[in-house]
Amino acid sequence: MAAAASAIAAAAESGHRPTFIAIHARDDDTQILYISSGCRQAMGYTPAYVISRRARDFIADPFEGDYPQVFGSKVDEQEAEEDEANAYVMYMNIKNLCGTPVLHRITTFKCDNCVLVIGMAFPEVPFRGRHELEVQMLDGAMKRFNITKQNEEEESAMRTDGDAATVVGGSGRRVQLYYAPSRQVKVALVLESPAVLEPTESDADRRQNGPLIVFVTGSVSRLIDADTSDLLRFPFLKLVAPEDVLRASRFFERLGESQDVLFESFALVQRPHVIDGDVAVADEANTRVVVECLGASVQDGVALLLRRLRTTPPPGRDALGNYIMNRRSRGTHDHDCEDGYLSLNEMISSDPGTSDAPPGWS
């Protein structure tokens, strides 16, 4: 424990902000499915210790029972068409390995029946008890709600109003949620790490095209023409547009060398050839889906969050067959989104403005 505390303190003193990425179930249990190796620096735990435990049990504040209500339960297919605010951000104290509460900025994204979490630790901030769970929703516009206060109100429900909708929380009351003005399709994936797996003949040829997909949320069918059953054990790089394969490959190399959460943007093909025997769509007719990607190394590979930015026609080619690239086809942030767009990097990288949290939160 002393070694863990020293590592966390050293990270803070060096100016390096301890950050991790995790995926937990979207239900009252909040079972942790994956967590990146960055949790060692942020909290002192090994990934093996954290996986399968409940995310809510690591919250040191008294509102740990309110946390699952932020995400509600996916009770019907109608919600699949109602894409909620792009990110939910909250501040809370998390218990580290020594049992000491450490302030974290938690940025979360809902992906079907899972929640992808990016945690950023502030071990240098003096402890201050937090008694209410306040959540800020980011999607160009910014809105806040206080789950703890709403649970204490006597009203049992709130009416739908304008661009807001209601969802039943664990206590039977309803909390007001903000829906994005434009659909923000998000997909969470985990890719294997071939270095820690026993090689098999059946996967040998596939791995020549990069790491295989071992976990993917059902929302992938709203991003490209494929579903989870098609993509399990499928090479991720075969989903990437040919002109961006090198970019994506270098991104994975960077992930393998770092414990940080990293960012990149690249294009996928809208209609990948995932089923043997199906007629492949010609490259010049295959629409590109430009995505923003954040990723981090996890115990058994790489965890990714993809968010769709836009779709574009495939790039042209010159007389030698080389792709003719331009800013839009290369996936820059000059894209067709509403004013006030925040990149994934901007969403998770800000520091608290005071000793506890930004002044607008209280």
CSV table of C-alpha atoms in Angstrom, one decimal:
chain,number,residue,atom,x,y,z
A,1,MET,CA,0.0,0.0,0.0
A,2,ALA,CA,2.8,2.4,0.8
A,3,ALA,CA,4.3,1.8,-2.6
A,4,ALA,CA,1.0,2.5,-4.3
A,5,ALA,CA,0.6,5.8,-2.3
A,6,SER,CA,4.1,6.8,-3.3
A,7,ALA,CA,3.4,6.1,-7.0
A,8,ILE,CA,0.2,8.2,-6.9
A,9,ALA,CA,2.0,11.1,-5.2
A,10,ALA,CA,4.9,10.9,-7.6
A,11,ALA,CA,2.6,11.1,-10.5
A,12,ALA,CA,0.9,14.2,-9.1
A,13,GLU,CA,4.3,15.9,-8.4
A,14,SER,CA,5.5,15.2,-11.9
A,15,GLY,CA,2.6,17.0,-13.4
A,16,HIS,CA,1.3,13.8,-15.0
A,17,ARG,CA,-2.4,13.5,-14.5
A,18,PRO,CA,-3.3,9.9,-13.6
A,19,THR,CA,-6.1,8.8,-16.0
A,20,PHE,CA,-7.8,5.5,-16.7
A,21,ILE,CA,-10.6,4.1,-18.9
A,22,ALA,CA,-13.2,1.5,-17.8
A,23,ILE,CA,-16.4,-0.2,-18.9
A,24,HIS,CA,-19.1,-1.2,-16.4
A,25,ALA,CA,-22.6,-2.7,-16.8
A,26,ARG,CA,-25.4,-0.2,-17.1
A,27,ASP,CA,-27.5,-1.4,-14.2
A,28,ASP,CA,-27.8,-1.0,-10.5
A,29,ASP,CA,-25.0,-3.5,-9.9
A,30,THR,CA,-22.4,-1.5,-12.1
A,31,GLN,CA,-20.1,-4.6,-12.5
A,32,ILE,CA,-16.8,-3.5,-14.0
A,33,LEU,CA,-16.1,-5.4,-17.2
A,34,TYR,CA,-12.8,-3.8,-18.3
A,35,ILE,CA,-10.4,-1.2,-16.8
A,36,SER,CA,-7.1,0.1,-18.2
A,37,SER,CA,-3.7,-0.2,-16.6
A,38,GLY,CA,-3.8,3.5,-15.8
A,39,CYS,CA,-5.9,2.6,-12.7
A,40,ARG,CA,-2.6,1.6,-11.0
A,41,GLN,CA,-1.4,5.2,-11.0
A,42,ALA,CA,-4.8,6.8,-10.4
A,43,MET,CA,-5.9,4.5,-7.5
A,44,GLY,CA,-3.2,2.0,-6.8
A,45,TYR,CA,-5.2,-1.1,-7.8
A,46,THR,CA,-4.2,-3.7,-10.3
A,47,PRO,CA,-6.7,-4.2,-13.2
A,48,ALA,CA,-7.2,-7.8,-12.0
A,49,TYR,CA,-8.3,-6.7,-8.6
A,50,VAL,CA,-10.9,-4.2,-10.0
A,51,ILE,CA,-12.5,-6.3,-12.8
A,52,SER,CA,-15.8,-7.9,-11.7
A,53,ARG,CA,-16.2,-5.6,-8.7
A,54,ARG,CA,-19.0,-3.0,-8.5
A,55,ALA,CA,-18.0,0.5,-9.7
A,56,ARG,CA,-20.3,2.1,-7.1
A,57,ASP,CA,-18.4,0.4,-4.3
A,58,PHE,CA,-15.3,2.5,-5.0
A,59,ILE,CA,-17.2,5.8,-4.5
A,60,ALA,CA,-16.2,7.3,-1.1
A,61,ASP,CA,-19.1,9.8,-1.0
A,62,PRO,CA,-22.5,9.0,0.5
A,63,PHE,CA,-24.3,9.2,-2.8
A,64,GLU,CA,-22.9,6.0,-4.2
A,65,GLY,CA,-26.4,4.6,-4.4
A,66,ASP,CA,-27.4,7.5,-6.7
A,67,TYR,CA,-24.7,6.8,-9.2
A,68,PRO,CA,-26.5,4.1,-11.3
A,69,GLN,CA,-29.5,6.5,-11.7
A,70,VAL,CA,-27.4,8.7,-14.0
A,71,PHE,CA,-27.6,6.1,-16.7
A,72,GLY,CA,-31.0,4.5,-16.0
A,73,SER,CA,-31.8,1.1,-17.5
A,74,LYS,CA,-32.3,0.3,-21.2
A,75,VAL,CA,-35.9,-1.0,-20.9
A,76,ASP,CA,-37.0,-0.8,-24.6
A,77,GLU,CA,-35.8,-0.4,-28.1
A,78,GLN,CA,-37.2,3.2,-28.3
A,79,GLU,CA,-34.3,4.5,-26.3
A,80,ALA,CA,-31.9,3.2,-29.0
A,81,GLU,CA,-33.3,6.0,-31.2
A,82,GLU,CA,-33.0,8.6,-28.5
A,83,ASP,CA,-29.3,9.5,-28.3
A,84,GLU,CA,-28.7,11.2,-25.0
A,85,ALA,CA,-26.3,14.0,-24.2
A,86,ASN,CA,-22.9,13.1,-25.5
A,87,ALA,CA,-21.1,13.0,-22.2
A,88,TYR,CA,-22.0,12.9,-18.5
A,89,VAL,CA,-19.4,14.6,-16.3
A,90,MET,CA,-19.3,14.5,-12.5
A,91,TYR,CA,-16.8,15.0,-9.6
A,92,MET,CA,-16.6,12.4,-6.8
A,93,ASN,CA,-14.1,11.1,-4.3
A,94,ILE,CA,-12.8,7.6,-5.1
A,95,LYS,CA,-11.2,5.3,-2.6
A,96,ASN,CA,-7.7,4.4,-3.5
A,97,LEU,CA,-5.9,1.2,-2.4
A,98,CYS,CA,-5.0,2.8,1.0
A,99,GLY,CA,-8.6,3.7,1.6
A,100,THR,CA,-7.9,7.4,1.1
A,101,PRO,CA,-10.5,9.4,-0.8
A,102,VAL,CA,-9.1,11.0,-4.0
A,103,LEU,CA,-11.0,13.6,-6.1
A,104,HIS,CA,-11.7,12.3,-9.6
A,105,ARG,CA,-13.3,13.9,-12.6
A,106,ILE,CA,-15.5,11.2,-14.1
A,107,THR,CA,-16.5,11.5,-17.8
A,108,THR,CA,-19.0,8.8,-18.9
A,109,PHE,CA,-20.6,7.8,-22.2
A,110,LYS,CA,-23.6,5.4,-22.5
A,111,CYS,CA,-23.2,2.7,-25.1
A,112,ASP,CA,-26.3,0.4,-25.1
A,113,ASN,CA,-26.1,-1.8,-21.9
A,114,CYS,CA,-22.7,-0.6,-21.0
A,115,VAL,CA,-21.1,2.7,-19.6
A,116,LEU,CA,-17.6,3.7,-20.7
A,117,VAL,CA,-15.9,5.7,-18.0
A,118,ILE,CA,-12.8,8.0,-18.2
A,119,GLY,CA,-11.5,8.8,-14.8
A,120,MET,CA,-8.9,11.6,-14.1
A,121,ALA,CA,-7.4,11.8,-10.6
A,122,PHE,CA,-6.5,14.9,-8.7
A,123,PRO,CA,-4.6,13.5,-5.7
A,124,GLU,CA,-3.1,16.9,-4.9
A,125,VAL,CA,-6.5,18.5,-4.2
A,126,PRO,CA,-7.3,18.5,-0.4
A,127,PHE,CA,-10.1,16.2,0.6
A,128,ARG,CA,-13.5,17.7,0.9
A,129,GLY,CA,-16.6,15.6,1.5
A,130,ARG,CA,-19.2,15.7,-1.3
A,131,HIS,CA,-22.8,15.0,-0.2
A,132,GLU,CA,-24.7,15.5,-3.5
A,133,LEU,CA,-24.2,13.9,-6.9
A,134,GLU,CA,-24.2,16.7,-9.5
A,135,VAL,CA,-24.0,15.8,-13.1
A,136,GLN,CA,-23.1,18.0,-16.1
A,137,MET,CA,-24.1,17.0,-19.5
A,138,LEU,CA,-22.0,18.1,-22.4
A,139,ASP,CA,-23.0,18.3,-26.0
A,140,GLY,CA,-22.3,21.8,-27.2
A,141,ALA,CA,-24.9,23.1,-24.8
A,142,MET,CA,-24.3,22.3,-21.2
A,143,LYS,CA,-26.9,21.4,-18.7
A,144,ARG,CA,-26.7,20.1,-15.1
A,145,PHE,CA,-28.9,18.1,-12.7
A,146,ASN,CA,-28.6,17.1,-9.1
A,147,ILE,CA,-29.7,13.5,-8.6
A,148,THR,CA,-29.4,13.6,-4.8
A,149,LYS,CA,-31.6,16.6,-4.4
A,150,GLN,CA,-34.2,15.3,-6.9
A,151,ASN,CA,-34.4,12.0,-5.0
A,152,GLU,CA,-35.1,13.9,-1.9
A,153,GLU,CA,-38.0,15.8,-3.5
A,154,GLU,CA,-41.5,14.6,-2.8
A,155,GLU,CA,-42.5,14.7,-6.4
A,156,SER,CA,-42.6,11.2,-7.9
A,157,ALA,CA,-42.2,12.3,-11.6
A,158,MET,CA,-41.2,15.2,-13.8
A,159,ARG,CA,-42.9,15.9,-17.1
A,160,THR,CA,-41.1,15.9,-20.4
A,161,ASP,CA,-40.3,19.5,-21.3
A,162,GLY,CA,-38.9,20.7,-24.6
A,163,ASP,CA,-35.6,18.9,-25.5
A,164,ALA,CA,-35.5,17.1,-22.1
A,165,ALA,CA,-36.9,13.7,-21.3
A,166,THR,CA,-37.4,11.7,-18.1
A,167,VAL,CA,-36.2,8.3,-17.0
A,168,VAL,CA,-37.0,6.4,-13.9
A,169,GLY,CA,-34.2,6.2,-11.3
A,170,GLY,CA,-33.5,3.3,-8.9
A,171,SER,CA,-35.6,5.0,-6.2
A,172,GLY,CA,-38.7,5.1,-8.5
A,173,ARG,CA,-38.4,8.8,-9.0
A,174,ARG,CA,-37.5,10.4,-12.3
A,175,VAL,CA,-34.5,12.5,-13.2
A,176,GLN,CA,-34.4,15.0,-16.0
A,177,LEU,CA,-32.1,14.1,-18.9
A,178,TYR,CA,-30.9,16.2,-21.8
A,179,TYR,CA,-31.1,14.8,-25.4
A,180,ALA,CA,-28.6,15.8,-28.0
A,181,PRO,CA,-29.8,18.0,-30.8
A,182,SER,CA,-28.1,15.7,-33.3
A,183,ARG,CA,-27.5,12.0,-33.0
A,184,GLN,CA,-24.1,11.2,-31.5
A,185,VAL,CA,-23.6,7.5,-32.3
A,186,LYS,CA,-21.0,5.9,-29.9
A,187,VAL,CA,-19.5,2.4,-29.8
A,188,ALA,CA,-17.3,0.8,-27.2
A,189,LEU,CA,-14.9,-2.0,-28.2
A,190,VAL,CA,-12.2,-4.1,-26.6
A,191,LEU,CA,-9.4,-5.5,-28.8
A,192,GLU,CA,-7.3,-8.4,-27.8
A,193,SER,CA,-3.6,-8.2,-27.1
A,194,PRO,CA,-2.0,-11.1,-29.2
A,195,ALA,CA,1.1,-11.0,-27.0
A,196,VAL,CA,-0.8,-12.5,-24.0
A,197,LEU,CA,-2.8,-15.1,-26.0
A,198,GLU,CA,-2.0,-18.6,-27.1
A,199,PRO,CA,-1.8,-18.6,-30.9
A,200,THR,CA,-4.4,-20.7,-32.7
A,201,GLU,CA,-4.4,-21.8,-36.3
A,202,SER,CA,-8.0,-20.5,-36.8
A,203,ASP,CA,-7.0,-16.9,-35.8
A,204,ALA,CA,-3.5,-16.8,-37.3
A,205,ASP,CA,-4.5,-15.4,-40.7
A,206,ARG,CA,-6.9,-12.9,-39.1
A,207,ARG,CA,-4.3,-11.5,-36.8
A,208,GLN,CA,-2.2,-10.5,-39.8
A,209,ASN,CA,-4.7,-7.7,-40.1
A,210,GLY,CA,-4.2,-6.5,-36.6
A,211,PRO,CA,-5.8,-7.3,-33.2
A,212,LEU,CA,-9.2,-9.1,-33.1
A,213,ILE,CA,-12.3,-7.6,-31.6
A,214,VAL,CA,-13.3,-9.5,-28.4
A,215,PHE,CA,-16.0,-7.1,-27.1
A,216,VAL,CA,-18.3,-4.6,-28.9
A,217,THR,CA,-21.6,-2.9,-28.0
A,218,GLY,CA,-24.7,-3.4,-30.1
A,219,SER,CA,-24.6,0.3,-31.1
A,220,VAL,CA,-22.0,-0.7,-33.7
A,221,SER,CA,-24.9,-1.6,-36.1
A,222,ARG,CA,-25.9,2.1,-36.1
A,223,LEU,CA,-22.3,3.1,-37.1
A,224,ILE,CA,-21.5,0.6,-39.9
A,225,ASP,CA,-23.3,-2.2,-41.6
A,226,ALA,CA,-22.4,-5.0,-39.2
A,227,ASP,CA,-23.5,-6.4,-35.9
A,228,THR,CA,-21.9,-7.9,-32.8
A,229,SER,CA,-22.1,-11.5,-34.1
A,230,ASP,CA,-20.3,-10.5,-37.3
A,231,LEU,CA,-17.5,-8.7,-35.5
A,232,LEU,CA,-16.4,-10.9,-32.6
A,233,ARG,CA,-13.0,-12.3,-33.4
A,234,PHE,CA,-12.8,-10.0,-36.5
A,235,PRO,CA,-9.7,-7.9,-37.2
A,236,PHE,CA,-10.4,-4.3,-36.3
A,237,LEU,CA,-8.1,-2.9,-39.0
A,238,LYS,CA,-10.3,-4.5,-41.7
A,239,LEU,CA,-13.0,-2.1,-40.6
A,240,VAL,CA,-10.7,0.9,-41.2
A,241,ALA,CA,-10.7,2.7,-44.6
A,242,PRO,CA,-7.6,1.7,-46.6
A,243,GLU,CA,-6.3,5.2,-46.7
A,244,ASP,CA,-6.3,5.4,-42.8
A,245,VAL,CA,-5.0,1.9,-41.9
A,246,LEU,CA,-1.5,3.3,-41.3
A,247,ARG,CA,-2.9,6.1,-39.1
A,248,ALA,CA,-4.9,3.6,-37.0
A,249,SER,CA,-1.9,1.2,-36.8
A,250,ARG,CA,0.3,3.9,-35.4
A,251,PHE,CA,-2.4,4.8,-32.9
A,252,PHE,CA,-2.4,1.2,-31.6
A,253,GLU,CA,1.4,1.3,-31.4
A,254,ARG,CA,1.1,4.5,-29.2
A,255,LEU,CA,-1.5,2.8,-27.0
A,256,GLY,CA,0.8,-0.2,-26.5
A,257,GLU,CA,3.6,2.1,-25.2
A,258,SER,CA,1.5,4.3,-22.9
A,259,GLN,CA,-0.8,4.1,-19.9
A,260,ASP,CA,-2.5,7.3,-20.9
A,261,VAL,CA,-5.9,7.8,-22.6
A,262,LEU,CA,-5.0,8.8,-26.2
A,263,PHE,CA,-7.0,10.2,-29.1
A,264,GLU,CA,-7.1,9.9,-32.8
A,265,SER,CA,-9.6,10.3,-35.7
A,266,PHE,CA,-9.8,8.1,-38.8
A,267,ALA,CA,-12.4,6.7,-41.2
A,268,LEU,CA,-14.1,3.4,-41.2
A,269,VAL,CA,-15.8,1.8,-44.3
A,270,GLN,CA,-19.6,1.8,-44.0
A,271,ARG,CA,-20.0,-1.6,-45.5
A,272,PRO,CA,-17.0,-3.8,-44.4
A,273,HIS,CA,-16.6,-7.3,-45.9
A,274,VAL,CA,-17.1,-9.3,-42.7
A,275,ILE,CA,-18.8,-12.5,-43.9
A,276,ASP,CA,-16.9,-14.9,-46.2
A,277,GLY,CA,-18.9,-15.6,-49.3
A,278,ASP,CA,-20.7,-12.2,-49.4
A,279,VAL,CA,-20.0,-9.9,-52.3
A,280,ALA,CA,-17.5,-7.2,-51.2
A,281,VAL,CA,-18.4,-3.6,-51.9
A,282,ALA,CA,-16.0,-1.9,-54.2
A,283,ASP,CA,-13.7,0.6,-52.4
A,284,GLU,CA,-14.8,3.5,-54.7
A,285,ALA,CA,-18.4,2.8,-53.8
A,286,ASN,CA,-17.9,2.3,-50.0
A,287,THR,CA,-18.9,5.4,-48.0
A,288,ARG,CA,-16.5,6.5,-45.3
A,289,VAL,CA,-17.6,6.9,-41.7
A,290,VAL,CA,-15.3,9.4,-39.9
A,291,VAL,CA,-15.0,8.7,-36.2
A,292,GLU,CA,-13.2,10.2,-33.3
A,293,CYS,CA,-11.5,7.6,-31.2
A,294,LEU,CA,-10.3,7.5,-27.6
A,295,GLY,CA,-8.4,4.5,-26.4
A,296,ALA,CA,-6.3,3.1,-23.5
A,297,SER,CA,-4.5,-0.2,-22.9
A,298,VAL,CA,-6.4,-2.6,-20.7
A,299,GLN,CA,-5.3,-5.8,-19.0
A,300,ASP,CA,-6.1,-8.0,-22.0
A,301,GLY,CA,-5.8,-5.5,-24.9
A,302,VAL,CA,-7.1,-2.1,-25.9
A,303,ALA,CA,-10.4,-0.4,-25.0
A,304,LEU,CA,-11.8,2.0,-27.5
A,305,LEU,CA,-14.7,4.5,-27.7
A,306,LEU,CA,-15.7,5.5,-31.2
A,307,ARG,CA,-17.9,8.5,-31.8
A,308,ARG,CA,-19.3,9.2,-35.3
A,309,LEU,CA,-18.4,12.7,-36.7
A,310,ARG,CA,-19.8,12.4,-40.2
A,311,THR,CA,-19.9,10.4,-43.4
A,312,THR,CA,-18.1,11.2,-46.5
A,313,PRO,CA,-17.7,9.8,-50.0
A,314,PRO,CA,-14.6,7.7,-50.6
A,315,PRO,CA,-11.5,9.7,-51.6
A,316,GLY,CA,-10.5,9.9,-55.3
A,317,ARG,CA,-7.3,8.4,-56.7
A,318,ASP,CA,-4.7,9.9,-59.0
A,319,ALA,CA,-3.3,8.3,-62.2
A,320,LEU,CA,-1.0,6.1,-60.1
A,321,GLY,CA,-3.8,4.8,-57.9
A,322,ASN,CA,-2.8,6.8,-54.9
A,323,TYR,CA,-5.5,8.3,-52.7
A,324,ILE,CA,-6.2,12.0,-53.1
A,325,MET,CA,-6.6,13.2,-49.5
A,326,ASN,CA,-8.2,16.3,-48.3
A,327,ARG,CA,-9.0,17.7,-44.8
A,328,ARG,CA,-12.4,16.3,-44.6
A,329,SER,CA,-11.5,12.8,-45.8
A,330,ARG,CA,-8.6,12.7,-43.3
A,331,GLY,CA,-10.9,13.1,-40.4
A,332,THR,CA,-9.9,16.4,-39.0
A,333,HIS,CA,-12.2,18.3,-36.6
A,334,ASP,CA,-13.4,20.6,-39.4
A,335,HIS,CA,-16.7,18.7,-39.5
A,336,ASP,CA,-20.5,19.1,-39.8
A,337,CYS,CA,-21.5,19.4,-36.1
A,338,GLU,CA,-23.4,22.1,-34.3
A,339,ASP,CA,-21.7,25.1,-32.8
A,340,GLY,CA,-20.0,24.5,-29.4
A,341,TYR,CA,-18.9,21.0,-30.3
A,342,LEU,CA,-16.4,19.6,-27.8
A,343,SER,CA,-13.9,17.0,-28.9
A,344,LEU,CA,-13.4,13.9,-26.7
A,345,ASN,CA,-10.0,15.2,-25.7
A,346,GLU,CA,-11.5,18.5,-24.5
A,347,MET,CA,-14.2,16.7,-22.6
A,348,ILE,CA,-11.9,14.8,-20.3
A,349,SER,CA,-8.8,16.9,-20.1
A,350,SER,CA,-9.8,20.0,-18.1
A,351,ASP,CA,-8.6,20.5,-14.5
A,352,PRO,CA,-10.8,21.7,-11.6
A,353,GLY,CA,-11.0,25.5,-11.5
A,354,THR,CA,-10.9,25.6,-7.7
A,355,SER,CA,-9.6,23.4,-4.9
A,356,ASP,CA,-12.7,21.2,-5.3
A,357,ALA,CA,-14.5,21.7,-8.6
A,358,PRO,CA,-15.4,24.4,-11.2
A,359,PRO,CA,-17.3,27.3,-9.5
A,360,GLY,CA,-20.5,26.7,-11.6
A,361,TRP,CA,-21.0,23.3,-10.0
A,362,SER,CA,-22.2,24.2,-6.5
